[in-house]
XYZ file of N, CA, C and O in Angstrom:
596
model
N 20.078 91.780 241.206
C 20.441 91.295 242.522
C 21.968 91.302 242.630
O 22.670 91.141 241.653
N 22.458 91.431 243.811
C 23.896 91.486 244.108
C 24.610 90.223 243.605
O 24.049 89.131 243.632
N 25.842 90.381 243.128
C 26.641 89.237 242.667
C 26.758 88.145 243.720
O 26.991 86.987 243.390
N 26.600 88.506 244.972
C 26.730 87.534 246.057
C 25.744 86.384 245.906
O 25.987 85.294 246.383
N 24.627 86.622 245.230
C 23.584 85.615 245.135
C 23.418 85.066 243.734
O 22.433 84.423 243.433
N 24.401 85.318 242.867
C 24.399 84.728 241.534
C 24.577 83.222 241.701
O 25.519 82.757 242.332
N 23.669 82.457 241.148
C 23.710 81.002 241.296
C 24.809 80.434 240.412
O 24.767 80.556 239.195
N 25.829 79.869 241.043
C 26.939 79.280 240.296
C 27.273 77.880 240.792
O 28.298 77.321 240.443
N 26.397 77.301 241.624
C 26.609 75.941 242.101
C 27.427 75.837 243.366
O 27.570 74.756 243.919
N 27.989 76.941 243.844
C 28.787 76.864 245.067
C 28.067 77.555 246.213
O 27.157 78.362 246.018
N 28.485 77.204 247.400
C 27.954 77.832 248.598
C 28.498 79.240 248.750
O 29.459 79.625 248.085
N 27.899 79.974 249.644
C 28.460 81.232 250.115
C 28.740 81.014 251.598
O 27.947 80.366 252.288
N 29.840 81.525 252.066
C 30.184 81.373 253.469
C 30.123 82.711 254.174
O 30.499 83.741 253.612
N 29.635 82.666 255.387
C 29.631 83.831 256.257
C 30.573 83.519 257.402
O 30.373 82.538 258.123
N 31.607 84.316 257.523
C 32.580 84.124 258.596
C 32.668 85.395 259.433
O 32.362 86.482 258.969
N 33.090 85.209 260.674
C 33.356 86.340 261.549
C 34.861 86.355 261.759
O 35.446 85.372 262.216
N 35.474 87.465 261.386
C 36.930 87.550 261.412
C 37.459 87.505 262.839
O 36.831 88.010 263.772
N 38.591 86.867 262.987
C 39.291 86.838 264.269
C 38.636 86.017 265.358
O 38.848 86.265 266.535
N 37.832 85.030 264.975
C 37.183 84.189 265.986
C 37.806 82.808 266.000
O 38.503 82.407 265.074
N 37.537 82.081 267.066
C 37.924 80.672 267.149
C 36.778 79.921 267.814
O 35.718 80.494 268.072
N 36.983 78.646 268.110
C 35.871 77.855 268.633
C 35.430 78.273 270.034
O 34.369 77.882 270.491
N 36.192 79.110 270.722
C 35.765 79.587 272.039
C 34.671 80.645 271.938
O 34.039 80.975 272.940
N 34.431 81.175 270.763
C 33.402 82.203 270.564
C 32.001 81.625 270.365
O 31.024 82.364 270.357
N 31.894 80.317 270.204
C 30.597 79.714 269.903
C 29.566 79.912 271.003
O 28.375 80.092 270.727
N 29.977 79.850 272.279
C 29.007 80.017 273.369
C 28.331 81.375 273.294
O 27.117 81.487 273.449
N 29.111 82.408 273.054
C 28.585 83.767 272.939
C 27.647 83.880 271.739
O 26.580 84.486 271.820
N 28.039 83.290 270.618
C 27.204 83.324 269.405
C 25.898 82.578 269.642
O 24.824 83.070 269.292
N 25.975 81.413 270.252
C 24.768 80.629 270.500
C 23.803 81.391 271.404
O 22.593 81.418 271.153
N 24.300 82.035 272.447
C 23.442 82.840 273.330
C 22.731 83.948 272.540
O 21.533 84.164 272.678
N 23.486 84.631 271.685
C 22.908 85.727 270.905
C 21.881 85.204 269.893
O 20.802 85.787 269.746
N 22.216 84.141 269.192
C 21.288 83.585 268.203
C 20.015 83.075 268.856
O 18.929 83.198 268.297
N 20.162 82.508 270.052
C 18.987 82.034 270.784
C 17.986 83.178 270.999
O 16.788 82.978 270.924
N 18.512 84.366 271.256
C 17.671 85.519 271.554
C 17.131 86.219 270.298
O 16.110 86.894 270.368
N 17.805 86.054 269.153
C 17.432 86.849 267.981
C 16.923 86.051 266.786
O 16.217 86.609 265.944
N 17.289 84.791 266.669
C 16.902 83.998 265.491
C 15.431 83.608 265.558
O 14.848 83.490 266.640
N 14.852 83.401 264.396
C 13.477 82.926 264.335
C 13.388 81.436 264.657
O 12.355 80.970 265.133
N 14.455 80.699 264.380
C 14.485 79.276 264.710
C 15.923 78.800 264.748
O 16.744 79.188 263.907
N 16.237 77.954 265.732
C 17.530 77.269 265.827
C 17.249 75.781 265.891
O 16.401 75.342 266.677
N 17.949 75.007 265.082
C 17.786 73.555 265.106
C 19.158 72.916 265.134
O 20.044 73.281 264.350
N 19.348 71.969 266.040
C 20.593 71.243 266.205
C 20.414 69.858 265.593
O 19.493 69.126 265.946
N 21.268 69.524 264.628
C 21.239 68.218 263.965
C 22.491 67.456 264.361
O 23.610 67.919 264.135
N 22.293 66.289 264.974
C 23.412 65.452 265.382
C 23.074 64.014 265.001
O 22.172 63.420 265.592
N 23.775 63.502 263.996
C 23.432 62.181 263.479
C 22.051 62.236 262.854
O 21.739 63.127 262.080
N 21.194 61.308 263.238
C 19.836 61.285 262.698
C 18.868 62.080 263.564
O 17.695 62.191 263.234
N 19.358 62.618 264.668
C 18.508 63.367 265.575
C 18.526 64.856 265.253
O 19.550 65.409 264.880
N 17.372 65.480 265.411
C 17.247 66.924 265.248
C 16.347 67.439 266.351
O 15.332 66.814 266.674
N 16.738 68.546 266.955
C 15.833 69.173 267.911
C 16.001 70.686 267.881
O 17.092 71.200 267.668
N 14.859 71.340 268.054
C 14.857 72.795 268.076
C 15.399 73.286 269.409
O 15.181 72.671 270.453
N 16.086 74.405 269.363
C 16.621 75.044 270.562
C 15.750 76.262 270.823
O 15.689 77.177 269.998
N 15.066 76.260 271.955
C 14.170 77.362 272.299
C 14.911 78.536 272.923
O 16.057 78.406 273.373
N 14.259 79.673 272.945
C 14.846 80.887 273.525
C 15.231 80.700 274.992
O 16.187 81.290 275.460
N 14.445 79.906 275.721
C 14.691 79.720 277.149
C 15.565 78.515 277.466
O 15.859 78.269 278.634
N 15.953 77.753 276.448
C 16.824 76.597 276.686
C 18.171 77.057 277.231
O 18.731 78.041 276.763
N 18.669 76.329 278.200
C 19.987 76.650 278.749
C 21.034 75.640 278.295
O 22.217 75.837 278.507
N 20.578 74.572 277.655
C 21.491 73.540 277.168
C 22.418 74.124 276.101
O 22.017 74.936 275.279
N 23.668 73.699 276.132
C 24.633 74.091 275.113
C 25.000 72.845 274.309
O 25.882 72.088 274.715
N 24.342 72.609 273.180
C 24.614 71.384 272.426
C 26.040 71.331 271.899
O 26.585 70.244 271.701
N 26.662 72.458 271.683
C 28.037 72.484 271.182
C 28.982 71.865 272.198
O 29.927 71.154 271.841
N 28.709 72.066 273.477
C 29.554 71.520 274.536
C 29.460 69.997 274.607
O 30.369 69.344 275.116
N 28.378 69.422 274.069
C 28.204 67.973 274.121
C 28.798 67.267 272.902
O 28.791 66.046 272.842
N 29.313 68.034 271.961
C 29.867 67.451 270.737
C 31.136 66.669 271.062
O 32.064 67.197 271.659
N 31.145 65.416 270.695
C 32.293 64.556 270.972
C 33.309 64.649 269.851
O 32.984 64.994 268.719
N 34.559 64.319 270.186
C 35.618 64.304 269.176
C 35.223 63.392 268.021
O 34.590 62.353 268.219
N 35.592 63.802 266.826
C 35.347 63.045 265.597
C 33.874 62.924 265.227
O 33.515 62.106 264.390
N 33.002 63.687 265.870
C 31.595 63.709 265.493
C 31.297 65.041 264.843
O 31.843 66.068 265.211
N 30.412 65.025 263.877
C 30.024 66.239 263.173
C 28.549 66.509 263.462
O 27.739 65.589 263.493
N 28.250 67.771 263.656
C 26.869 68.189 263.874
C 26.626 69.455 263.060
O 27.569 70.078 262.561
N 25.373 69.822 262.928
C 25.008 71.031 262.192
C 24.080 71.873 263.045
O 23.145 71.352 263.654
N 24.358 73.159 263.067
C 23.469 74.120 263.692
C 22.764 74.867 262.575
O 23.407 75.539 261.770
N 21.454 74.714 262.484
C 20.654 75.427 261.501
C 20.049 76.663 262.152
O 19.488 76.580 263.246
N 20.169 77.789 261.485
C 19.655 79.051 262.005
C 18.765 79.676 260.937
O 19.186 79.821 259.790
N 17.549 80.031 261.339
C 16.627 80.654 260.388
C 16.329 82.082 260.820
O 15.955 82.337 261.958
N 16.533 82.997 259.882
C 16.077 84.380 260.009
C 15.101 84.604 258.873
O 15.455 84.404 257.707
N 13.867 84.978 259.198
C 12.853 85.127 258.159
C 12.614 83.790 257.486
O 12.349 82.790 258.140
N 12.788 83.762 256.154
C 12.589 82.520 255.392
C 13.911 81.869 255.001
O 13.925 80.892 254.258
N 15.033 82.390 255.481
C 16.342 81.937 255.014
C 17.070 81.148 256.099
O 17.157 81.590 257.239
N 17.606 79.986 255.693
C 18.363 79.127 256.605
C 19.856 79.289 256.374
O 20.327 79.384 255.239
N 20.597 79.272 257.468
C 22.056 79.317 257.477
C 22.520 78.098 258.260
O 21.885 77.721 259.246
N 23.629 77.484 257.834
C 24.091 76.256 258.474
C 25.548 76.371 258.889
O 26.385 76.831 258.115
N 25.818 75.904 260.113
C 27.200 75.781 260.593
C 27.460 74.305 260.814
O 26.696 73.636 261.519
N 28.493 73.799 260.200
C 28.869 72.398 260.358
C 30.015 72.357 261.356
O 31.086 72.910 261.104
N 29.750 71.735 262.492
C 30.688 71.744 263.609
C 31.324 70.376 263.788
O 30.693 69.373 263.531
N 32.517 70.294 264.284
C 33.331 71.422 264.736
C 33.998 72.144 263.560
O 34.253 71.566 262.516
N 34.239 73.423 263.764
C 34.956 74.253 262.802
C 35.771 75.251 263.614
O 35.361 75.655 264.699
N 36.912 75.624 263.103
C 37.742 76.598 263.793
C 37.228 77.991 263.455
O 37.309 78.435 262.312
N 36.657 78.667 264.410
C 36.089 79.983 264.179
C 34.607 79.899 263.903
O 34.006 78.825 263.885
N 34.013 81.059 263.695
C 32.575 81.140 263.438
C 32.373 81.194 261.931
O 32.839 82.108 261.258
N 31.698 80.189 261.402
C 31.461 80.106 259.959
C 30.126 79.437 259.691
O 29.818 78.385 260.257
N 29.355 80.046 258.808
C 28.072 79.519 258.369
C 28.057 79.479 256.845
O 28.806 80.200 256.200
N 27.172 78.668 256.289
C 27.022 78.569 254.839
C 25.572 78.818 254.443
O 24.654 78.592 255.236
N 25.399 79.267 253.202
C 24.072 79.359 252.618
C 24.187 79.122 251.120
O 25.242 79.330 250.527
N 23.086 78.645 250.539
C 23.032 78.408 249.100
C 22.525 79.670 248.411
O 21.455 80.178 248.767
N 23.243 80.174 247.414
C 22.756 81.384 246.741
C 21.429 81.169 246.027
O 20.645 82.119 245.903
N 21.117 79.935 245.606
C 19.845 79.728 244.919
C 18.653 79.761 245.879
O 17.506 79.784 245.449
N 18.915 79.814 247.204
C 17.848 80.016 248.179
C 17.450 81.484 248.292
O 16.433 81.806 248.882
N 18.272 82.370 247.753
C 18.019 83.802 247.840
C 17.245 84.214 246.588
O 17.811 84.443 245.537
N 15.924 84.266 246.719
C 15.051 84.459 245.567
C 14.552 85.885 245.395
O 14.125 86.253 244.312
N 14.553 86.669 246.478
C 13.955 87.999 246.388
C 14.542 88.918 247.454
O 15.420 88.530 248.222
N 14.030 90.129 247.488
C 14.518 91.120 248.436
C 14.331 90.721 249.888
O 15.138 91.079 250.749
N 13.264 89.979 250.185
C 13.043 89.529 251.565
C 14.170 88.600 252.006
O 14.627 88.666 253.153
N 14.633 87.732 251.106
C 15.750 86.851 251.434
C 17.035 87.654 251.635
O 17.832 87.341 252.526
N 17.263 88.657 250.805
C 18.454 89.502 250.972
C 18.387 90.197 252.333
O 19.394 90.269 253.052
N 17.223 90.650 252.713
C 17.047 91.258 254.032
C 17.393 90.273 255.137
O 18.034 90.637 256.134
N 16.995 89.003 254.978
C 17.334 87.964 255.957
C 18.850 87.812 256.081
O 19.385 87.687 257.192
N 19.540 87.808 254.945
C 21.003 87.655 254.952
C 21.650 88.839 255.656
O 22.544 88.671 256.493
N 21.193 90.040 255.344
C 21.763 91.220 255.984
C 21.487 91.221 257.483
O 22.357 91.593 258.280
N 20.312 90.783 257.872
C 19.996 90.684 259.307
C 20.905 89.673 259.986
O 21.427 89.921 261.075
N 21.107 88.515 259.345
C 21.982 87.496 259.926
C 23.408 88.013 260.063
O 24.039 87.833 261.107
N 23.934 88.651 259.023
C 25.278 89.239 259.107
C 25.382 90.209 260.277
O 26.365 90.201 261.027
N 24.363 91.046 260.421
C 24.348 92.037 261.496
C 24.330 91.360 262.865
O 25.110 91.719 263.754
N 23.468 90.384 263.037
C 23.375 89.707 264.338
C 24.654 88.937 264.658
O 25.119 88.946 265.800
N 25.230 88.287 263.662
C 26.454 87.521 263.892
C 27.626 88.437 264.240
O 28.382 88.173 265.179
N 27.775 89.523 263.496
C 28.828 90.485 263.801
C 28.637 91.114 265.165
O 29.592 91.303 265.923
N 27.393 91.417 265.503
C 27.072 91.993 266.805
C 27.395 91.016 267.929
O 27.945 91.403 268.965
N 27.079 89.747 267.730
C 27.335 88.726 268.755
C 28.812 88.647 269.127
O 29.158 88.435 270.286
N 29.683 88.834 268.140
C 31.129 88.713 268.367
C 31.828 90.065 268.470
O 33.010 90.119 268.783
N 31.106 91.138 268.166
C 31.682 92.478 268.091
C 32.887 92.514 267.148
O 33.913 93.124 267.434
N 32.721 91.820 266.019
C 33.743 91.762 264.971
C 33.047 91.757 263.618
O 31.887 91.372 263.518
N 33.759 92.133 262.559
C 33.137 92.120 261.232
C 32.675 90.721 260.814
O 33.374 89.725 261.034
N 31.495 90.668 260.222
C 30.961 89.447 259.621
C 31.008 89.642 258.111
O 30.596 90.682 257.599
N 31.528 88.622 257.405
C 31.827 88.757 255.985
C 31.178 87.624 255.199
O 31.302 86.455 255.564
N 30.493 87.979 254.112
C 29.957 86.998 253.171
C 30.942 86.899 252.014
O 31.290 87.913 251.407
N 31.408 85.691 251.730
C 32.343 85.448 250.628
C 31.836 84.276 249.802
O 30.877 83.613 250.174
N 32.534 84.006 248.713
C 32.310 82.747 248.008
C 32.763 81.634 248.946
O 33.388 81.892 249.979
N 32.464 80.406 248.616
C 32.804 79.287 249.504
C 34.272 79.330 249.905
O 35.157 79.465 249.064
N 34.504 79.204 251.208
C 35.855 79.336 251.748
C 36.459 77.972 252.026
O 36.494 77.519 253.162
N 36.914 77.326 250.988
C 37.541 76.025 251.170
C 38.903 76.203 251.834
O 39.205 75.561 252.824
N 39.721 77.069 251.299
C 41.019 77.412 251.892
C 41.296 78.877 251.593
O 40.712 79.470 250.693
N 42.185 79.461 252.335
C 42.653 80.827 252.124
C 41.502 81.824 252.014
O 41.523 82.729 251.192
N 40.485 81.675 252.879
C 39.310 82.548 252.754
C 39.631 84.011 252.985
O 38.913 84.873 252.508
N 40.705 84.303 253.675
C 41.058 85.705 253.896
C 41.544 86.369 252.608
O 41.609 87.585 252.525
N 41.867 85.576 251.594
C 42.311 86.123 250.318
C 41.151 86.395 249.363
O 41.321 87.058 248.359
N 39.972 85.849 249.669
C 38.813 86.053 248.801
C 38.228 87.439 249.035
O 38.168 87.914 250.170
N 37.782 88.103 247.979
C 37.170 89.421 248.176
C 35.822 89.264 248.876
O 35.042 88.379 248.535
N 35.545 90.103 249.862
C 34.230 90.017 250.513
C 33.141 90.479 249.558
O 33.335 91.434 248.806
N 32.023 89.793 249.576
C 30.873 90.189 248.781
C 30.021 91.189 249.569
O 29.527 92.157 249.022
N 29.849 90.900 250.864
C 29.135 91.798 251.772
C 29.852 91.745 253.116
O 30.231 90.666 253.574
N 30.022 92.893 253.760
C 30.651 92.964 255.077
C 29.795 93.817 255.996
O 29.360 94.907 255.618
N 29.551 93.310 257.207
C 28.927 94.115 258.251
C 29.992 94.401 259.299
O 30.639 93.477 259.804
N 30.192 95.678 259.630
C 31.195 96.090 260.606
C 30.479 96.684 261.816
O 29.936 97.801 261.731
N 30.461 95.959 262.947
C 29.702 96.440 264.103
C 30.246 97.727 264.722
O 29.475 98.513 265.272
N 31.535 97.970 264.625
C 32.089 99.183 265.244
C 31.555 100.458 264.593
O 31.460 101.501 265.236
N 31.176 100.360 263.322
C 30.614 101.520 262.626
C 29.125 101.352 262.313
O 28.469 102.314 261.909
N 28.620 100.134 262.459
C 27.220 99.858 262.140
C 26.922 99.916 260.655
O 25.781 100.109 260.260
N 27.955 99.708 259.821
C 27.762 99.812 258.378
C 27.854 98.459 257.688
O 28.560 97.564 258.128
N 27.127 98.376 256.589
C 27.173 97.201 255.725
C 27.655 97.685 254.364
O 27.135 98.660 253.825
N 28.663 97.002 253.822
C 29.165 97.346 252.501
C 29.089 96.124 251.603
O 29.129 94.997 252.071
N 28.988 96.368 250.303
C 28.983 95.249 249.351
C 29.685 95.695 248.089
O 29.854 96.881 247.821
N 30.139 94.704 247.340
C 30.824 95.034 246.085
C 29.868 95.048 244.940
O 28.781 94.615 244.958
């Protein structure tokens, strides 16, 4: 299996280059149409976001409050902890058990990059200076290619 999913106790982050928090509306619209499940967690409350929902839970996020957007493709969950500057999701490498999970990750990278029309990159956990970390997997929508190290 690809080094990207070697279990080492840290998260893997998926970021979309050159985005900021104004890109979330576009991403949410796209994920609503393509994800197998979207769940919004705010405090102790959780609710699924349906394909036909017009509500934008991100717009209701108050200052100093944290929420999580859970996105499922296939059997794999991806999480965005909001607010965050730019588009960033996390996943646990120990959740990636087989080829079907790898397919889920590649599909998510593709959909996220497509939503923003910018490269989507899987790296090791991006605590700081994530642009200096080598990408493990990159999806580039302008060429429709996925590369990995």
